[in-house]
Amino acid sequence: MWPVAAGFPARSYPVMVPLLQIAHRSVRCVTTVHHATDNRSLTHRHRRSARLSVGGPNVVAMLLSHEGESARTADRAGRAPAAPADAEAARKRAERRSARIADGARELEERLADLLRSGLAVSGQSGGTHWEETAARMVDAQAPGLASRVRELGALPASGAGWPARMLEECGLLHLLNTAWLDRDRLPPSLLATVRTRVGLSSAADGRPVRDRWQVLAQYDTPDGKIVTRRIWLYGEDSGRTLVLLSYGAGGRAPERSLPVGTVLEAELTPHPGAGHRAEPGAVFGTPDPAAAPPPGVSPAEALAGYGRALGEDPWAERHPAVLGTVIPVPSAGRWQLADERTGTALPIAGDPRSRPGLWRLAALSGGGPVTVFGELGPRGFAPLTAWSAGEGGGHAGGEGPVETVALA
């Protein structure tokens, strides 16, 4: 629903209001409004009743934006270039933060060395207090990425059988990240951007926008303390790129940005630097349409090869997007796997089947036949997020009927 707000200022501007908020024709809101006739953005922060009427030309361009992003865009558009003194002050602040992160990395290296000297079993006996203290030290060093990985280390002794091997793996990756940061001056630009992101430094999406018809592959939320992170995976039909939009909700609330799985929209996305898949939304052209077919898929072996190449660029990558074509979900030794009968290869489904209710929807959609599945490939296996019925025309064995899209997350 694309309403038009009237009353303040004197002109009417198209705005986007979530459907659930439109219980009546009058709402109280703090809105960010855009001209429908040009690309300039004006932010009006006021509390008052706005009269809403359905309609408004060319307002679909606001689909991917939200108040915070639009306000920042408007602020950047109206801000004068930074003075030399401001740039110098920003450079010095960045240098001080980099030095603090380096101090934190050196301290973390010492603690990892102590852990290996005393043995991994000691970590299992001491509980998580030691790791929480170390994580707090990384927060003091302004390295939230390091702090997050340290907390994950502290949780591993309670993760079940085989935890010492997993802890050793994570210690190795953490050591690699510490070393990369301490030797950052010797890294190529792309790897340096990846390392900066992994230690917790934010980066602006300052690349070249990619205009394409983007198919919404999946959307799911992940709680992290008081923050809820929403990931929306998109596939470019012309570029062949798979990108992810991240948004956050504070206080346990769901993020505002939402896109229906199984639709296609023409839009511009601007990738972040580094080896990851993160991007920021831009302009949207036209209206979303239902996807006519699932995205092209690959075999399990090809998906593994792609993940291997991704690890070469980002050794800390834990989520690699992959579309598996014509695979069959089958149980195997208490777990499930996605098998390709054409190539004889398969990928294990990550986690305990009892913790994945979407797995049963996947089995029902398949009915013993091949399906197309999108998900995230990681060190513990494949996490299915969305599935499509097989065949160009959809359906199961006979290829009859429309393509059915089933969200699994």
mmCIF file of C-alpha atoms in Angstrom:
data_model
loop_
_atom_site.group_PDB
_atom_site.id
_atom_site.type_symbol
_atom_site.label_atom_id
_atom_site.label_comp_id
_atom_site.label_asym_id
_atom_site.label_seq_id
_atom_site.Cartn_x
_atom_site.Cartn_y
_atom_site.Cartn_z
ATOM 1 C CA MET A 1 0.000 0.000 0.000
ATOM 2 C CA TRP A 2 1.455 3.328 -1.052
ATOM 3 C CA PRO A 3 -0.275 6.195 0.770
ATOM 4 C CA VAL A 4 0.129 9.930 0.328
ATOM 5 C CA ALA A 5 0.578 12.146 3.374
ATOM 6 C CA ALA A 6 -1.039 15.551 3.317
ATOM 7 C CA GLY A 7 -1.213 18.374 5.829
ATOM 8 C CA PHE A 8 2.434 19.270 6.503
ATOM 9 C CA PRO A 9 4.112 20.670 4.592
ATOM 10 C CA ALA A 10 1.627 22.223 2.213
ATOM 11 C CA ARG A 11 2.460 19.832 -0.638
ATOM 12 C CA SER A 12 1.625 16.124 -0.634
ATOM 13 C CA TYR A 13 4.425 13.588 -0.634
ATOM 14 C CA PRO A 14 4.238 9.829 -1.109
ATOM 15 C CA VAL A 15 5.302 7.849 1.944
ATOM 16 C CA MET A 16 5.509 4.174 2.820
ATOM 17 C CA VAL A 17 3.718 2.945 5.945
ATOM 18 C CA PRO A 18 3.692 -0.750 6.924
ATOM 19 C CA LEU A 19 0.298 -2.280 6.266
ATOM 20 C CA LEU A 20 -0.126 -3.381 9.870
ATOM 21 C CA GLN A 21 0.123 0.235 10.991
ATOM 22 C CA ILE A 22 -2.801 1.324 8.836
ATOM 23 C CA ALA A 23 -5.699 0.395 11.068
ATOM 24 C CA HIS A 24 -7.489 3.663 10.299
ATOM 25 C CA ARG A 25 -7.124 6.517 7.881
ATOM 26 C CA SER A 26 -5.215 8.554 10.423
ATOM 27 C CA VAL A 27 -1.868 7.617 11.970
ATOM 28 C CA ARG A 28 0.690 9.366 14.108
ATOM 29 C CA CYS A 29 4.102 9.021 12.567
ATOM 30 C CA VAL A 30 7.642 10.277 12.184
ATOM 31 C CA THR A 31 8.187 10.094 8.444
ATOM 32 C CA THR A 32 10.920 10.439 5.891
ATOM 33 C CA VAL A 33 9.408 11.696 2.658
ATOM 34 C CA HIS A 34 10.704 11.777 -0.896
ATOM 35 C CA HIS A 35 9.730 13.848 -3.895
ATOM 36 C CA ALA A 36 7.996 11.671 -6.469
ATOM 37 C CA THR A 37 9.255 13.934 -9.251
ATOM 38 C CA ASP A 38 12.989 13.892 -8.527
ATOM 39 C CA ASN A 39 15.626 12.133 -6.488
ATOM 40 C CA ARG A 40 16.015 14.733 -3.750
ATOM 41 C CA SER A 41 15.194 13.569 -0.245
ATOM 42 C CA LEU A 42 13.660 15.699 2.495
ATOM 43 C CA THR A 43 13.395 14.486 6.057
ATOM 44 C CA HIS A 44 10.449 15.829 8.019
ATOM 45 C CA ARG A 45 10.445 14.760 11.664
ATOM 46 C CA HIS A 46 7.173 15.772 13.193
ATOM 47 C CA ARG A 47 4.444 14.153 15.236
ATOM 48 C CA ARG A 48 1.034 14.915 13.909
ATOM 49 C CA SER A 49 -1.907 13.185 12.263
ATOM 50 C CA ALA A 50 -1.340 12.511 8.573
ATOM 51 C CA ARG A 51 -4.254 11.962 6.217
ATOM 52 C CA LEU A 52 -3.575 8.915 4.064
ATOM 53 C CA SER A 53 -4.900 8.162 0.622
ATOM 54 C CA VAL A 54 -3.928 5.105 -1.396
ATOM 55 C CA GLY A 55 -1.967 5.835 -4.556
ATOM 56 C CA GLY A 56 0.874 8.115 -5.522
ATOM 57 C CA PRO A 57 3.028 7.852 -8.660
ATOM 58 C CA ASN A 58 6.479 6.247 -8.721
ATOM 59 C CA VAL A 59 6.506 5.519 -5.012
ATOM 60 C CA VAL A 60 7.748 1.943 -5.367
ATOM 61 C CA ALA A 61 11.270 3.410 -5.284
ATOM 62 C CA MET A 62 10.866 3.601 -1.520
ATOM 63 C CA LEU A 63 10.377 -0.151 -1.134
ATOM 64 C CA LEU A 64 13.874 -0.945 0.090
ATOM 65 C CA SER A 65 14.475 2.261 2.036
ATOM 66 C CA HIS A 66 13.551 3.015 5.629
ATOM 67 C CA GLU A 67 13.605 6.062 7.827
ATOM 68 C CA GLY A 68 17.115 5.706 9.186
ATOM 69 C CA GLU A 69 18.757 5.046 5.818
ATOM 70 C CA SER A 70 16.830 7.814 4.090
ATOM 71 C CA ALA A 71 17.716 10.283 6.805
ATOM 72 C CA ARG A 72 21.388 9.465 6.465
ATOM 73 C CA THR A 73 21.149 9.793 2.684
ATOM 74 C CA ALA A 74 19.511 13.185 3.010
ATOM 75 C CA ASP A 75 22.110 14.255 5.530
ATOM 76 C CA ARG A 76 24.979 13.243 3.239
ATOM 77 C CA ALA A 77 23.359 14.971 0.270
ATOM 78 C CA GLY A 78 23.074 18.273 2.095
ATOM 79 C CA ARG A 79 26.406 18.185 3.892
ATOM 80 C CA ALA A 80 29.294 20.266 2.657
ATOM 81 C CA PRO A 81 32.643 18.534 1.989
ATOM 82 C CA ALA A 82 34.669 18.001 5.128
ATOM 83 C CA ALA A 83 37.201 20.691 5.901
ATOM 84 C CA PRO A 84 40.878 19.680 5.915
ATOM 85 C CA ALA A 85 40.981 20.017 9.708
ATOM 86 C CA ASP A 86 37.995 17.642 10.044
ATOM 87 C CA ALA A 87 39.644 15.122 7.717
ATOM 88 C CA GLU A 88 42.858 15.259 9.709
ATOM 89 C CA ALA A 89 40.983 14.761 12.977
ATOM 90 C CA ALA A 90 39.125 11.777 11.484
ATOM 91 C CA ARG A 91 42.422 10.280 10.308
ATOM 92 C CA LYS A 92 43.918 10.580 13.775
ATOM 93 C CA ARG A 93 40.852 8.997 15.371
ATOM 94 C CA ALA A 94 41.084 6.087 12.922
ATOM 95 C CA GLU A 95 44.770 5.647 13.721
ATOM 96 C CA ARG A 96 44.072 5.606 17.457
ATOM 97 C CA ARG A 97 41.344 3.011 17.032
ATOM 98 C CA SER A 98 43.576 0.878 14.818
ATOM 99 C CA ALA A 99 46.266 1.001 17.499
ATOM 100 C CA ARG A 100 43.775 -0.036 20.201
ATOM 101 C CA ILE A 101 42.600 -2.955 18.065
ATOM 102 C CA ALA A 102 46.236 -3.979 17.560
ATOM 103 C CA ASP A 103 46.785 -3.930 21.335
ATOM 104 C CA GLY A 104 43.686 -6.082 21.759
ATOM 105 C CA ALA A 105 44.901 -8.534 19.097
ATOM 106 C CA ARG A 106 48.274 -8.889 20.851
ATOM 107 C CA GLU A 107 46.579 -9.536 24.191
ATOM 108 C CA LEU A 108 44.303 -12.094 22.574
ATOM 109 C CA GLU A 109 47.323 -13.845 21.057
ATOM 110 C CA GLU A 110 48.819 -14.187 24.526
ATOM 111 C CA ARG A 111 45.616 -15.695 25.877
ATOM 112 C CA LEU A 112 45.385 -18.149 23.013
ATOM 113 C CA ALA A 113 48.984 -19.200 23.656
ATOM 114 C CA ASP A 114 48.174 -19.712 27.337
ATOM 115 C CA LEU A 115 45.180 -21.846 26.374
ATOM 116 C CA LEU A 116 47.242 -24.117 24.157
ATOM 117 C CA ARG A 117 49.993 -24.466 26.761
ATOM 118 C CA SER A 118 47.550 -25.440 29.511
ATOM 119 C CA GLY A 119 45.413 -27.648 27.253
ATOM 120 C CA LEU A 120 41.912 -27.323 25.832
ATOM 121 C CA ALA A 121 40.437 -29.443 28.631
ATOM 122 C CA VAL A 122 41.170 -26.631 31.099
ATOM 123 C CA SER A 123 38.847 -24.362 29.100
ATOM 124 C CA GLY A 124 36.057 -26.896 29.474
ATOM 125 C CA GLN A 125 36.530 -27.036 33.236
ATOM 126 C CA SER A 126 36.799 -23.300 33.905
ATOM 127 C CA GLY A 127 33.415 -22.346 32.456
ATOM 128 C CA GLY A 128 32.737 -19.258 30.354
ATOM 129 C CA THR A 129 33.795 -16.564 32.823
ATOM 130 C CA HIS A 130 37.342 -16.382 31.490
ATOM 131 C CA TRP A 131 36.122 -15.930 27.920
ATOM 132 C CA GLU A 132 33.573 -13.298 28.916
ATOM 133 C CA GLU A 133 36.358 -11.292 30.537
ATOM 134 C CA THR A 134 38.455 -11.640 27.387
ATOM 135 C CA ALA A 135 35.509 -10.572 25.218
ATOM 136 C CA ALA A 136 35.030 -7.509 27.423
ATOM 137 C CA ARG A 137 38.695 -6.638 26.875
ATOM 138 C CA MET A 138 38.154 -6.823 23.110
ATOM 139 C CA VAL A 139 35.163 -4.492 23.443
ATOM 140 C CA ASP A 140 37.397 -2.062 25.333
ATOM 141 C CA ALA A 141 39.834 -2.348 22.422
ATOM 142 C CA GLN A 142 36.991 -1.304 20.061
ATOM 143 C CA ALA A 143 37.132 -4.638 18.232
ATOM 144 C CA PRO A 144 33.558 -6.028 18.426
ATOM 145 C CA GLY A 145 34.322 -8.619 15.762
ATOM 146 C CA LEU A 146 37.073 -10.130 17.904
ATOM 147 C CA ALA A 147 34.801 -9.981 20.963
ATOM 148 C CA SER A 148 32.075 -11.921 19.148
ATOM 149 C CA ARG A 149 34.470 -14.677 18.118
ATOM 150 C CA VAL A 150 35.820 -14.920 21.676
ATOM 151 C CA ARG A 151 32.288 -15.400 23.027
ATOM 152 C CA GLU A 152 31.778 -18.194 20.506
ATOM 153 C CA LEU A 153 34.922 -19.854 21.857
ATOM 154 C CA GLY A 154 33.498 -19.707 25.360
ATOM 155 C CA ALA A 155 30.303 -21.444 24.256
ATOM 156 C CA LEU A 156 32.028 -24.359 22.491
ATOM 157 C CA PRO A 157 32.671 -26.587 25.568
ATOM 158 C CA ALA A 158 28.885 -26.866 25.976
ATOM 159 C CA SER A 159 28.258 -27.629 22.297
ATOM 160 C CA GLY A 160 28.399 -31.407 22.641
ATOM 161 C CA ALA A 161 30.713 -34.189 21.584
ATOM 162 C CA GLY A 162 33.743 -33.179 19.558
ATOM 163 C CA TRP A 163 33.989 -29.678 21.010
ATOM 164 C CA PRO A 164 37.825 -29.769 21.482
ATOM 165 C CA ALA A 165 38.320 -30.189 17.719
ATOM 166 C CA ARG A 166 35.912 -27.338 16.998
ATOM 167 C CA MET A 167 37.652 -25.134 19.559
ATOM 168 C CA LEU A 168 41.026 -25.840 17.991
ATOM 169 C CA GLU A 169 39.623 -24.861 14.594
ATOM 170 C CA GLU A 170 38.209 -21.603 15.977
ATOM 171 C CA CYS A 171 41.472 -20.810 17.778
ATOM 172 C CA GLY A 172 43.297 -21.213 14.486
ATOM 173 C CA LEU A 173 40.906 -18.860 12.684
ATOM 174 C CA LEU A 174 41.151 -16.325 15.495
ATOM 175 C CA HIS A 175 44.949 -16.499 15.388
ATOM 176 C CA LEU A 176 44.809 -15.951 11.626
ATOM 177 C CA LEU A 177 42.609 -12.865 12.094
ATOM 178 C CA ASN A 178 44.869 -11.429 14.796
ATOM 179 C CA THR A 179 47.932 -11.948 12.607
ATOM 180 C CA ALA A 180 46.221 -10.416 9.594
ATOM 181 C CA TRP A 181 45.350 -7.277 11.559
ATOM 182 C CA LEU A 182 48.855 -6.929 13.010
ATOM 183 C CA ASP A 183 50.309 -7.259 9.474
ATOM 184 C CA ARG A 184 47.547 -5.235 7.786
ATOM 185 C CA ASP A 185 50.027 -2.918 6.066
ATOM 186 C CA ARG A 186 51.145 -5.848 3.914
ATOM 187 C CA LEU A 187 47.672 -6.976 2.820
ATOM 188 C CA PRO A 188 46.167 -6.305 -0.618
ATOM 189 C CA PRO A 189 43.230 -3.851 -0.575
ATOM 190 C CA SER A 190 40.479 -6.458 -1.001
ATOM 191 C CA LEU A 191 41.771 -8.693 1.798
ATOM 192 C CA LEU A 192 42.371 -5.660 4.014
ATOM 193 C CA ALA A 193 38.731 -4.615 3.565
ATOM 194 C CA THR A 194 37.649 -8.131 4.570
ATOM 195 C CA VAL A 195 39.898 -8.122 7.658
ATOM 196 C CA ARG A 196 38.607 -4.701 8.703
ATOM 197 C CA THR A 197 35.048 -6.027 8.533
ATOM 198 C CA ARG A 198 35.926 -9.168 10.490
ATOM 199 C CA VAL A 199 37.489 -7.252 13.387
ATOM 200 C CA GLY A 200 34.368 -5.089 13.583
ATOM 201 C CA LEU A 201 35.133 -1.933 11.632
ATOM 202 C CA SER A 202 32.228 -0.661 9.564
ATOM 203 C CA SER A 203 32.607 0.117 5.883
ATOM 204 C CA ALA A 204 30.563 2.270 3.552
ATOM 205 C CA ALA A 205 28.970 0.819 0.423
ATOM 206 C CA ASP A 206 30.885 3.104 -1.907
ATOM 207 C CA GLY A 207 31.142 0.785 -4.904
ATOM 208 C CA ARG A 208 29.374 1.068 -8.225
ATOM 209 C CA PRO A 209 25.613 0.391 -7.995
ATOM 210 C CA VAL A 210 24.448 -2.781 -9.743
ATOM 211 C CA ARG A 211 21.116 -2.406 -11.502
ATOM 212 C CA ASP A 212 19.412 -5.717 -12.116
ATOM 213 C CA ARG A 213 16.230 -7.709 -11.726
ATOM 214 C CA TRP A 214 16.712 -9.114 -8.236
ATOM 215 C CA GLN A 215 14.915 -12.271 -7.187
ATOM 216 C CA VAL A 216 14.224 -12.496 -3.444
ATOM 217 C CA LEU A 217 15.704 -15.852 -2.461
ATOM 218 C CA ALA A 218 15.256 -15.897 1.310
ATOM 219 C CA GLN A 219 14.589 -13.782 4.384
ATOM 220 C CA TYR A 220 15.181 -14.774 7.990
ATOM 221 C CA ASP A 221 15.935 -13.230 11.389
ATOM 222 C CA THR A 222 18.697 -14.132 13.833
ATOM 223 C CA PRO A 223 18.498 -12.927 17.470
ATOM 224 C CA ASP A 224 21.769 -11.777 19.015
ATOM 225 C CA GLY A 225 21.127 -10.590 22.545
ATOM 226 C CA LYS A 226 18.983 -7.484 22.334
ATOM 227 C CA ILE A 227 19.568 -7.091 18.583
ATOM 228 C CA VAL A 228 17.699 -8.942 15.848
ATOM 229 C CA THR A 229 19.550 -9.253 12.536
ATOM 230 C CA ARG A 230 17.542 -9.780 9.353
ATOM 231 C CA ARG A 231 19.183 -11.177 6.223
ATOM 232 C CA ILE A 232 17.533 -10.861 2.822
ATOM 233 C CA TRP A 233 19.272 -12.793 0.037
ATOM 234 C CA LEU A 234 18.815 -11.561 -3.546
ATOM 235 C CA TYR A 235 19.878 -13.025 -6.878
ATOM 236 C CA GLY A 236 20.556 -10.829 -9.941
ATOM 237 C CA GLU A 237 19.038 -12.428 -13.032
ATOM 238 C CA ASP A 238 21.360 -10.571 -15.431
ATOM 239 C CA SER A 239 24.527 -10.173 -13.361
ATOM 240 C CA GLY A 240 24.366 -13.613 -11.764
ATOM 241 C CA ARG A 241 25.439 -12.083 -8.438
ATOM 242 C CA THR A 242 24.003 -13.096 -5.083
ATOM 243 C CA LEU A 243 23.941 -10.307 -2.482
ATOM 244 C CA VAL A 244 22.533 -9.924 1.007
ATOM 245 C CA LEU A 245 20.825 -6.956 2.680
ATOM 246 C CA LEU A 246 21.271 -6.636 6.436
ATOM 247 C CA SER A 247 18.952 -4.734 8.744
ATOM 248 C CA TYR A 248 18.647 -4.643 12.514
ATOM 249 C CA GLY A 249 15.946 -4.348 15.134
ATOM 250 C CA ALA A 250 16.680 -3.144 18.658
ATOM 251 C CA GLY A 251 15.028 -4.312 21.839
ATOM 252 C CA GLY A 252 14.033 -7.655 20.349
ATOM 253 C CA ARG A 253 11.837 -6.002 17.708
ATOM 254 C CA ALA A 254 11.852 -7.262 14.143
ATOM 255 C CA PRO A 255 13.623 -5.010 11.601
ATOM 256 C CA GLU A 256 11.423 -2.845 9.412
ATOM 257 C CA ARG A 257 12.867 -3.839 6.029
ATOM 258 C CA SER A 258 11.021 -6.800 4.539
ATOM 259 C CA LEU A 259 10.715 -8.331 1.073
ATOM 260 C CA PRO A 260 8.452 -11.249 0.111
ATOM 261 C CA VAL A 261 10.303 -14.397 -0.917
ATOM 262 C CA GLY A 262 9.564 -15.485 -4.474
ATOM 263 C CA THR A 263 9.225 -12.017 -5.993
ATOM 264 C CA VAL A 264 11.426 -10.146 -8.477
ATOM 265 C CA LEU A 265 12.076 -6.412 -8.497
ATOM 266 C CA GLU A 266 14.288 -4.196 -10.607
ATOM 267 C CA ALA A 267 16.563 -2.181 -8.350
ATOM 268 C CA GLU A 268 20.054 -0.873 -7.739
ATOM 269 C CA LEU A 269 22.209 -2.463 -5.029
ATOM 270 C CA THR A 270 25.606 -1.133 -3.971
ATOM 271 C CA PRO A 271 28.034 -3.819 -2.715
ATOM 272 C CA HIS A 272 30.298 -3.266 0.271
ATOM 273 C CA PRO A 273 34.071 -3.579 -0.231
ATOM 274 C CA GLY A 274 35.796 -6.845 0.578
ATOM 275 C CA ALA A 275 35.019 -10.452 -0.235
ATOM 276 C CA GLY A 276 31.581 -10.648 1.399
ATOM 277 C CA HIS A 277 28.161 -10.462 -0.210
ATOM 278 C CA ARG A 278 26.739 -7.533 1.733
ATOM 279 C CA ALA A 279 25.106 -4.680 -0.171
ATOM 280 C CA GLU A 280 22.984 -1.611 0.477
ATOM 281 C CA PRO A 281 19.668 -0.914 -1.309
ATOM 282 C CA GLY A 282 19.249 1.915 -3.762
ATOM 283 C CA ALA A 283 16.595 3.030 -6.202
ATOM 284 C CA VAL A 284 13.774 0.667 -7.196
ATOM 285 C CA PHE A 285 12.240 0.751 -10.673
ATOM 286 C CA GLY A 286 8.704 -0.453 -11.260
ATOM 287 C CA THR A 287 6.782 -2.858 -9.061
ATOM 288 C CA PRO A 288 7.675 -6.340 -7.758
ATOM 289 C CA ASP A 289 6.477 -9.304 -9.827
ATOM 290 C CA PRO A 290 6.188 -13.003 -8.939
ATOM 291 C CA ALA A 291 9.256 -14.979 -9.992
ATOM 292 C CA ALA A 292 8.542 -17.098 -13.058
ATOM 293 C CA ALA A 293 11.148 -19.771 -12.241
ATOM 294 C CA PRO A 294 13.692 -20.655 -9.565
ATOM 295 C CA PRO A 295 17.260 -19.386 -9.970
ATOM 296 C CA PRO A 296 19.731 -21.619 -11.817
ATOM 297 C CA GLY A 297 21.262 -24.274 -9.593
ATOM 298 C CA VAL A 298 24.533 -26.179 -9.381
ATOM 299 C CA SER A 299 25.528 -29.624 -8.182
ATOM 300 C CA PRO A 300 26.740 -30.234 -4.608
ATOM 301 C CA ALA A 301 30.303 -30.623 -5.906
ATOM 302 C CA GLU A 302 30.131 -27.275 -7.716
ATOM 303 C CA ALA A 303 28.701 -25.623 -4.592
ATOM 304 C CA LEU A 304 31.605 -26.957 -2.527
ATOM 305 C CA ALA A 305 34.081 -25.686 -5.101
ATOM 306 C CA GLY A 306 32.471 -22.244 -4.913
ATOM 307 C CA TYR A 307 32.715 -22.254 -1.133
ATOM 308 C CA GLY A 308 36.378 -23.199 -1.425
ATOM 309 C CA ARG A 309 37.055 -20.214 -3.678
ATOM 310 C CA ALA A 310 35.196 -17.960 -1.238
ATOM 311 C CA LEU A 311 37.367 -19.210 1.636
ATOM 312 C CA GLY A 312 40.431 -18.306 -0.411
ATOM 313 C CA GLU A 313 39.264 -14.691 -0.360
ATOM 314 C CA ASP A 314 37.719 -14.725 3.138
ATOM 315 C CA PRO A 315 38.981 -17.556 5.391
ATOM 316 C CA TRP A 316 36.438 -16.576 8.086
ATOM 317 C CA ALA A 317 33.359 -16.935 5.848
ATOM 318 C CA GLU A 318 30.687 -19.019 7.590
ATOM 319 C CA ARG A 319 27.809 -18.358 5.183
ATOM 320 C CA HIS A 320 28.255 -18.918 1.473
ATOM 321 C CA PRO A 321 25.092 -18.678 -0.657
ATOM 322 C CA ALA A 322 24.411 -21.579 -3.008
ATOM 323 C CA VAL A 323 21.495 -22.802 -5.124
ATOM 324 C CA LEU A 324 21.397 -26.570 -5.500
ATOM 325 C CA GLY A 325 19.550 -27.739 -8.601
ATOM 326 C CA THR A 326 17.574 -30.995 -8.809
ATOM 327 C CA VAL A 327 18.569 -32.478 -5.454
ATOM 328 C CA ILE A 328 16.599 -34.934 -3.347
ATOM 329 C CA PRO A 329 16.444 -34.731 0.472
ATOM 330 C CA VAL A 330 17.220 -38.150 1.940
ATOM 331 C CA PRO A 331 17.870 -39.354 5.503
ATOM 332 C CA SER A 332 21.309 -40.794 6.261
ATOM 333 C CA ALA A 333 22.645 -42.094 9.601
ATOM 334 C CA GLY A 334 20.446 -39.908 11.771
ATOM 335 C CA ARG A 335 20.963 -36.818 9.598
ATOM 336 C CA TRP A 336 19.669 -35.602 6.265
ATOM 337 C CA GLN A 337 21.498 -34.787 3.082
ATOM 338 C CA LEU A 338 20.721 -33.263 -0.295
ATOM 339 C CA ALA A 339 21.744 -35.743 -2.970
ATOM 340 C CA ASP A 340 22.171 -35.214 -6.701
ATOM 341 C CA GLU A 341 21.366 -38.488 -8.445
ATOM 342 C CA ARG A 342 22.919 -37.284 -11.696
ATOM 343 C CA THR A 343 26.416 -36.786 -10.251
ATOM 344 C CA GLY A 344 26.243 -39.073 -7.224
ATOM 345 C CA THR A 345 27.296 -36.238 -4.888
ATOM 346 C CA ALA A 346 25.550 -34.916 -1.779
ATOM 347 C CA LEU A 347 25.789 -32.244 0.908
ATOM 348 C CA PRO A 348 24.898 -32.870 4.562
ATOM 349 C CA ILE A 349 22.228 -30.630 6.051
ATOM 350 C CA ALA A 350 23.711 -28.717 8.970
ATOM 351 C CA GLY A 351 22.459 -29.217 12.505
ATOM 352 C CA ASP A 352 20.103 -31.598 14.221
ATOM 353 C CA PRO A 353 17.066 -32.437 12.036
ATOM 354 C CA ARG A 354 14.837 -31.945 15.077
ATOM 355 C CA SER A 355 15.917 -28.298 15.223
ATOM 356 C CA ARG A 356 14.878 -27.664 11.606
ATOM 357 C CA PRO A 357 11.080 -27.724 11.218
ATOM 358 C CA GLY A 358 11.499 -26.510 7.642
ATOM 359 C CA LEU A 359 13.177 -29.803 6.805
ATOM 360 C CA TRP A 360 9.822 -31.579 6.870
ATOM 361 C CA ARG A 361 8.329 -28.977 4.531
ATOM 362 C CA LEU A 362 11.262 -29.650 2.204
ATOM 363 C CA ALA A 363 10.624 -33.408 2.311
ATOM 364 C CA ALA A 364 6.917 -32.865 1.635
ATOM 365 C CA LEU A 365 7.633 -30.585 -1.335
ATOM 366 C CA SER A 366 10.057 -33.121 -2.769
ATOM 367 C CA GLY A 367 7.881 -36.193 -2.300
ATOM 368 C CA GLY A 368 10.939 -38.240 -3.222
ATOM 369 C CA GLY A 369 11.582 -36.215 -6.381
ATOM 370 C CA PRO A 370 14.143 -33.525 -7.234
ATOM 371 C CA VAL A 371 13.754 -29.934 -6.039
ATOM 372 C CA THR A 372 15.786 -26.731 -6.264
ATOM 373 C CA VAL A 373 17.062 -25.503 -2.887
ATOM 374 C CA PHE A 374 18.721 -22.238 -1.874
ATOM 375 C CA GLY A 375 20.671 -22.025 1.351
ATOM 376 C CA GLU A 376 23.894 -21.152 3.106
ATOM 377 C CA LEU A 377 26.889 -23.469 2.899
ATOM 378 C CA GLY A 378 29.209 -23.417 5.905
ATOM 379 C CA PRO A 379 31.770 -25.528 7.758
ATOM 380 C CA ARG A 380 29.026 -27.641 9.410
ATOM 381 C CA GLY A 381 27.040 -28.333 6.255
ATOM 382 C CA PHE A 382 24.243 -26.805 4.192
ATOM 383 C CA ALA A 383 21.432 -24.785 5.808
ATOM 384 C CA PRO A 384 18.381 -24.844 3.469
ATOM 385 C CA LEU A 385 16.363 -21.614 3.416
ATOM 386 C CA THR A 386 14.019 -21.817 0.388
ATOM 387 C CA ALA A 387 12.931 -24.568 -2.000
ATOM 388 C CA TRP A 388 11.180 -24.682 -5.367
ATOM 389 C CA SER A 389 9.338 -27.550 -6.992
ATOM 390 C CA ALA A 390 11.259 -29.146 -9.852
ATOM 391 C CA GLY A 391 10.758 -28.697 -13.567
ATOM 392 C CA GLU A 392 10.670 -25.634 -15.765
ATOM 393 C CA GLY A 393 6.911 -25.608 -15.597
ATOM 394 C CA GLY A 394 6.870 -26.518 -11.911
ATOM 395 C CA GLY A 395 5.188 -29.465 -10.305
ATOM 396 C CA HIS A 396 6.745 -32.748 -9.269
ATOM 397 C CA ALA A 397 7.242 -35.800 -11.413
ATOM 398 C CA GLY A 398 5.147 -34.673 -14.347
ATOM 399 C CA GLY A 399 6.296 -31.078 -14.421
ATOM 400 C CA GLU A 400 2.701 -29.875 -14.370
ATOM 401 C CA GLY A 401 1.349 -26.833 -12.561
ATOM 402 C CA PRO A 402 3.011 -23.614 -11.420
ATOM 403 C CA VAL A 403 6.332 -23.393 -9.627
ATOM 404 C CA GLU A 404 5.806 -23.656 -5.893
ATOM 405 C CA THR A 405 8.095 -21.636 -3.600
ATOM 406 C CA VAL A 406 8.421 -22.796 0.011
ATOM 407 C CA ALA A 407 10.266 -20.820 2.697
ATOM 408 C CA LEU A 408 12.175 -23.142 5.023
ATOM 409 C CA ALA A 409 13.761 -20.699 7.491
#
